[in-house]
CSV table of C-alpha atoms and ligand atoms in Angstrom, one decimal:
chain,number,residue,atom,x,y,z
L,3,UNK,CA,31.2,-49.8,5.6
L,4,UNK,CA,29.6,-52.1,3.0
L,5,UNK,CA,29.3,-55.9,2.8
L,6,UNK,CA,28.7,-57.7,-0.5
L,7,UNK,CA,25.7,-60.1,-0.5
L,8,UNK,CA,24.5,-62.3,-3.3
L,9,UNK,CA,21.0,-61.5,-4.6
L,10,UNK,CA,19.7,-63.4,-7.6
L,11,UNK,CA,23.1,-64.4,-8.7
L,12,UNK,CA,24.4,-60.9,-8.5
L,13,UNK,CA,26.5,-59.2,-5.8
L,14,UNK,CA,24.7,-56.3,-4.2
L,15,UNK,CA,26.4,-53.9,-1.8
L,16,UNK,CA,24.6,-53.4,1.5
L,17,UNK,CA,25.5,-50.8,4.1
L,18,UNK,CA,26.5,-52.2,7.4
L,19,UNK,CA,23.8,-51.4,10.0
L,20,UNK,CA,24.7,-50.6,13.6
L,21,UNK,CA,21.7,-51.1,16.0
L,22,UNK,CA,21.6,-49.0,19.2
L,23,UNK,CA,20.5,-50.1,22.6
L,24,UNK,CA,16.8,-49.5,23.2
L,25,UNK,CA,16.3,-46.6,25.7
L,26,UNK,CA,13.1,-45.0,27.0
L,27,UNK,CA,13.1,-42.3,24.3
L,28,UNK,CA,12.5,-45.0,21.6
L,29,UNK,CA,9.7,-46.8,23.3
L,30,UNK,CA,6.9,-44.9,21.5
L,31,UNK,CA,8.4,-45.7,18.2
L,32,UNK,CA,8.9,-49.4,19.1
L,33,UNK,CA,5.3,-49.6,20.4
L,34,UNK,CA,4.1,-48.3,17.0
L,35,UNK,CA,6.1,-50.9,15.2
L,36,UNK,CA,4.7,-53.6,17.4
L,37,UNK,CA,1.1,-52.5,16.5
L,38,UNK,CA,2.0,-52.5,12.8
L,39,UNK,CA,3.7,-56.0,12.8
L,40,UNK,CA,1.8,-58.2,15.4
L,41,UNK,CA,-1.8,-59.2,16.0
L,42,UNK,CA,-1.1,-59.1,19.8
L,43,UNK,CA,1.4,-56.2,20.2
L,44,UNK,CA,3.4,-55.6,23.4
L,45,UNK,CA,2.3,-52.5,25.1
L,46,UNK,CA,4.7,-49.6,25.8
L,47,UNK,CA,4.6,-50.5,29.5
L,48,UNK,CA,5.7,-54.1,28.7
L,49,UNK,CA,8.3,-52.9,26.3
L,50,UNK,CA,9.8,-50.9,29.2
L,51,UNK,CA,11.1,-54.2,30.6
L,52,UNK,CA,13.6,-54.3,27.7
L,53,UNK,CA,15.2,-51.1,29.0
L,54,UNK,CA,15.9,-52.6,32.5
L,55,UNK,CA,19.5,-53.8,32.7
L,56,UNK,CA,19.7,-57.3,34.0
L,57,UNK,CA,16.1,-58.1,33.1
L,58,UNK,CA,15.9,-57.4,29.4
L,59,UNK,CA,17.7,-55.7,26.5
L,60,UNK,CA,16.5,-54.2,23.2
L,61,UNK,CA,18.2,-53.2,20.0
L,62,UNK,CA,16.8,-50.5,17.7
L,63,UNK,CA,17.5,-49.3,14.2
L,64,UNK,CA,16.3,-45.9,13.0
L,65,UNK,CA,15.9,-44.5,9.5
L,66,UNK,CA,15.6,-40.7,9.2
L,67,UNK,CA,15.1,-40.6,13.0
L,68,UNK,CA,12.2,-43.1,13.0
L,69,UNK,CA,12.4,-46.5,14.5
L,70,UNK,CA,12.4,-49.0,11.5
L,71,UNK,CA,13.4,-52.2,13.3
L,72,UNK,CA,13.8,-53.5,16.7
L,73,UNK,CA,14.4,-56.7,18.7
L,74,UNK,CA,14.0,-57.6,22.3
L,75,UNK,CA,15.4,-60.3,24.6
L,76,UNK,CA,14.6,-61.1,28.2
L,77,UNK,CA,17.6,-62.5,30.3
L,78,UNK,CA,17.3,-65.0,33.1
L,79,UNK,CA,20.4,-66.4,34.7
L,80,UNK,CA,22.4,-67.7,31.7
L,81,UNK,CA,19.6,-67.8,29.2
L,82,UNK,CA,18.3,-65.2,26.7
L,83,UNK,CA,14.7,-65.4,25.4
L,84,UNK,CA,14.1,-63.4,22.3
L,85,UNK,CA,10.6,-61.8,22.7
L,86,UNK,CA,10.1,-60.2,19.3
L,87,UNK,CA,12.0,-59.0,16.2
L,88,UNK,CA,10.2,-56.7,13.8
L,89,UNK,CA,11.2,-54.6,10.8
L,90,UNK,CA,8.8,-51.9,9.3
L,91,UNK,CA,7.2,-53.4,6.2
L,92,UNK,CA,8.7,-50.5,4.1
L,93,UNK,CA,12.2,-51.5,5.2
L,94,UNK,CA,12.3,-55.3,4.9
L,95,UNK,CA,15.0,-57.3,3.1
L,96,UNK,CA,17.6,-54.6,3.8
L,97,UNK,CA,19.4,-56.3,6.6
L,98,UNK,CA,17.8,-54.6,9.6
L,99,UNK,CA,16.4,-57.8,11.1
L,100,UNK,CA,19.7,-59.6,10.8
L,101,UNK,CA,21.6,-56.7,12.3
L,102,UNK,CA,19.2,-56.6,15.3
L,103,UNK,CA,19.5,-60.3,16.0
L,104,UNK,CA,23.3,-60.2,15.5
L,105,UNK,CA,23.4,-57.3,18.1
L,106,UNK,CA,21.4,-59.4,20.6
L,107,UNK,CA,23.8,-62.4,20.0
L,108,UNK,CA,26.8,-60.1,20.6
L,109,UNK,CA,25.1,-58.8,23.8
L,110,UNK,CA,24.6,-62.4,24.9
L,111,UNK,CA,28.2,-63.3,24.3
L,112,UNK,CA,29.5,-60.2,26.2
L,113,UNK,CA,27.2,-61.0,29.1
L,114,UNK,CA,28.1,-64.7,29.4
L,115,UNK,CA,24.7,-66.1,28.4
L,116,UNK,CA,24.9,-69.8,27.5
L,117,UNK,CA,22.0,-69.9,24.9
L,118,UNK,CA,19.3,-67.9,23.3
L,119,UNK,CA,15.9,-69.4,22.6
L,120,UNK,CA,12.8,-68.1,20.9
L,121,UNK,CA,9.4,-69.2,19.6
L,122,UNK,CA,8.3,-68.5,16.0
L,123,UNK,CA,5.1,-69.2,14.2
L,124,UNK,CA,5.7,-72.3,12.1
L,125,UNK,CA,4.4,-70.6,8.9
L,126,UNK,CA,6.7,-67.6,9.4
L,127,UNK,CA,9.2,-68.4,6.7
L,128,UNK,CA,10.9,-65.0,6.7
L,129,UNK,CA,11.7,-65.2,10.5
L,130,UNK,CA,12.7,-68.9,10.4
L,131,UNK,CA,15.1,-68.2,7.4
L,132,UNK,CA,16.6,-65.3,9.3
L,133,UNK,CA,17.1,-67.2,12.6
L,134,UNK,CA,18.5,-70.3,10.7
L,135,UNK,CA,20.9,-68.1,8.8
L,136,UNK,CA,22.3,-67.0,12.1
L,137,UNK,CA,22.8,-70.5,13.5
L,138,UNK,CA,19.5,-71.1,15.4
L,139,UNK,CA,18.3,-74.7,15.3
L,140,UNK,CA,14.8,-76.1,15.7
L,141,UNK,CA,14.7,-77.9,19.1
L,142,UNK,CA,11.0,-78.4,19.6
L,143,UNK,CA,7.4,-77.4,18.8
L,144,UNK,CA,4.6,-76.0,21.0
L,145,UNK,CA,1.2,-77.0,19.7
L,146,UNK,CA,-1.3,-74.2,19.3
L,147,UNK,CA,1.0,-71.8,21.1
L,148,UNK,CA,-0.3,-68.8,19.3
L,149,UNK,CA,-3.8,-67.3,19.0
L,150,UNK,CA,-5.2,-64.7,16.5
L,151,UNK,CA,-4.8,-67.0,14.5
L,152,UNK,CA,-4.2,-70.2,16.3
L,153,UNK,CA,-0.9,-71.8,15.2
L,154,UNK,CA,1.9,-73.9,16.6
L,155,UNK,CA,5.3,-72.5,17.5
L,156,UNK,CA,8.7,-73.8,16.6
L,157,UNK,CA,11.2,-73.5,19.4
L,158,UNK,CA,14.6,-72.4,18.1
L,159,UNK,CA,17.8,-72.3,20.1
L,160,UNK,CA,21.3,-70.9,19.6
L,161,UNK,CA,24.1,-72.1,21.8
L,162,UNK,CA,26.1,-69.0,22.4
L,163,UNK,CA,29.3,-70.5,24.0
K,23,LIG,C1,11.2,-61.5,10.1
K,23,LIG,C2,11.6,-60.0,9.9
K,23,LIG,C3,11.9,-59.4,11.2
K,23,LIG,C4,12.8,-60.0,9.0
K,23,LIG,O1,13.3,-58.7,9.0
K,23,LIG,P1,14.1,-58.1,7.7
K,23,LIG,O2,14.7,-56.8,8.2
K,23,LIG,O3,13.3,-58.0,6.5
K,23,LIG,O4,15.3,-59.2,7.6
K,23,LIG,P2,16.7,-59.0,6.8
K,23,LIG,O5,16.6,-58.1,5.7
K,23,LIG,O6,17.7,-58.7,7.9
K,23,LIG,O7,16.9,-60.5,6.3
K,23,LIG,C5,18.0,-61.3,6.7
K,23,LIG,C6,17.8,-62.7,6.1
K,23,LIG,O8,16.6,-63.3,6.6
K,23,LIG,C7,16.0,-64.1,5.6
K,23,LIG,N1,14.7,-63.5,5.2
K,23,LIG,C8,14.2,-62.3,5.6
K,23,LIG,N2,13.0,-62.1,5.0
K,23,LIG,C9,12.7,-63.2,4.2
K,23,LIG,C10,11.6,-63.6,3.4
K,23,LIG,N3,10.5,-62.8,3.3
K,23,LIG,N4,11.7,-64.8,2.8
K,23,LIG,C11,12.7,-65.6,3.0
K,23,LIG,N5,13.8,-65.3,3.7
K,23,LIG,C12,13.8,-64.1,4.3
K,23,LIG,C13,17.0,-64.0,4.4
K,23,LIG,O9,17.9,-65.1,4.6
K,23,LIG,C14,17.6,-62.7,4.6
K,23,LIG,O10,18.9,-62.6,4.0
K,23,LIG,P3,19.0,-62.0,2.5
K,23,LIG,O11,18.1,-60.8,2.4
K,23,LIG,O12,20.4,-61.7,2.4
K,23,LIG,O13,18.5,-63.1,1.6
K,23,LIG,C15,10.5,-59.2,9.2
K,23,LIG,O14,10.0,-59.9,8.0
K,23,LIG,C16,9.3,-58.9,10.0
K,23,LIG,O15,9.3,-57.9,10.7
K,23,LIG,N6,8.2,-59.7,10.0
K,23,LIG,C17,7.0,-59.5,10.8
K,23,LIG,C18,7.3,-59.7,12.3
K,23,LIG,C19,7.7,-61.1,12.6
K,23,LIG,O16,7.2,-62.0,12.1
K,23,LIG,N7,8.8,-61.2,13.5
K,23,LIG,C20,9.3,-62.4,13.9
K,23,LIG,C21,8.6,-62.9,15.1
K,23,LIG,S1,9.3,-64.4,15.7
């Protein structure tokens, strides 16, 4: 299935992407992606939490069998907390990040969560644009939340219900 998106005034067809649930067999690939995309990557051991039903959930996209994008969310009572979203640098701007966040939102709806929150570096325009396009609103700021390099975080929230 294809959807039409507007790029530079022209319509461009984009294949619909269907992320899969993160399972143990994809953890090595996701850990590699974490190392590639973040200065303080989650370890494989920490990522395992995202495969424990009721604790966390992960969504993964593969290209030619290799993990090219993933997103994780921890779940506590009626709230989801997005831990990380990452797309391999060679596969950005192809809709993978959006598909992963949409899959997490769908999971939240199906599992009766009230809201999803996340922190994002305030200079991270790509991620802020992505979350805003999906309805997340800035609800606060945590000063110097990040290290390597030190930077404040914006807190963004999506009401799911
Ligand atoms: C943020 C990130 C996950 C986006 O992934 P992606 O697969 O490239 O995103 P998509 O192709 O699904 O983009 C969806 C929308 O997000 C926005 N967006 C994505 N990248 C953008 C960029 N570089 N500049 C501006 N907007 C951008 C656009 O609105 C885009 O829609 P469009 O392509 O139709 O214009 C990716 O850039 C990444 O892995 N960054 C490094 C890790 C990171 O910072 N993660 C977020 C931590 S909070």
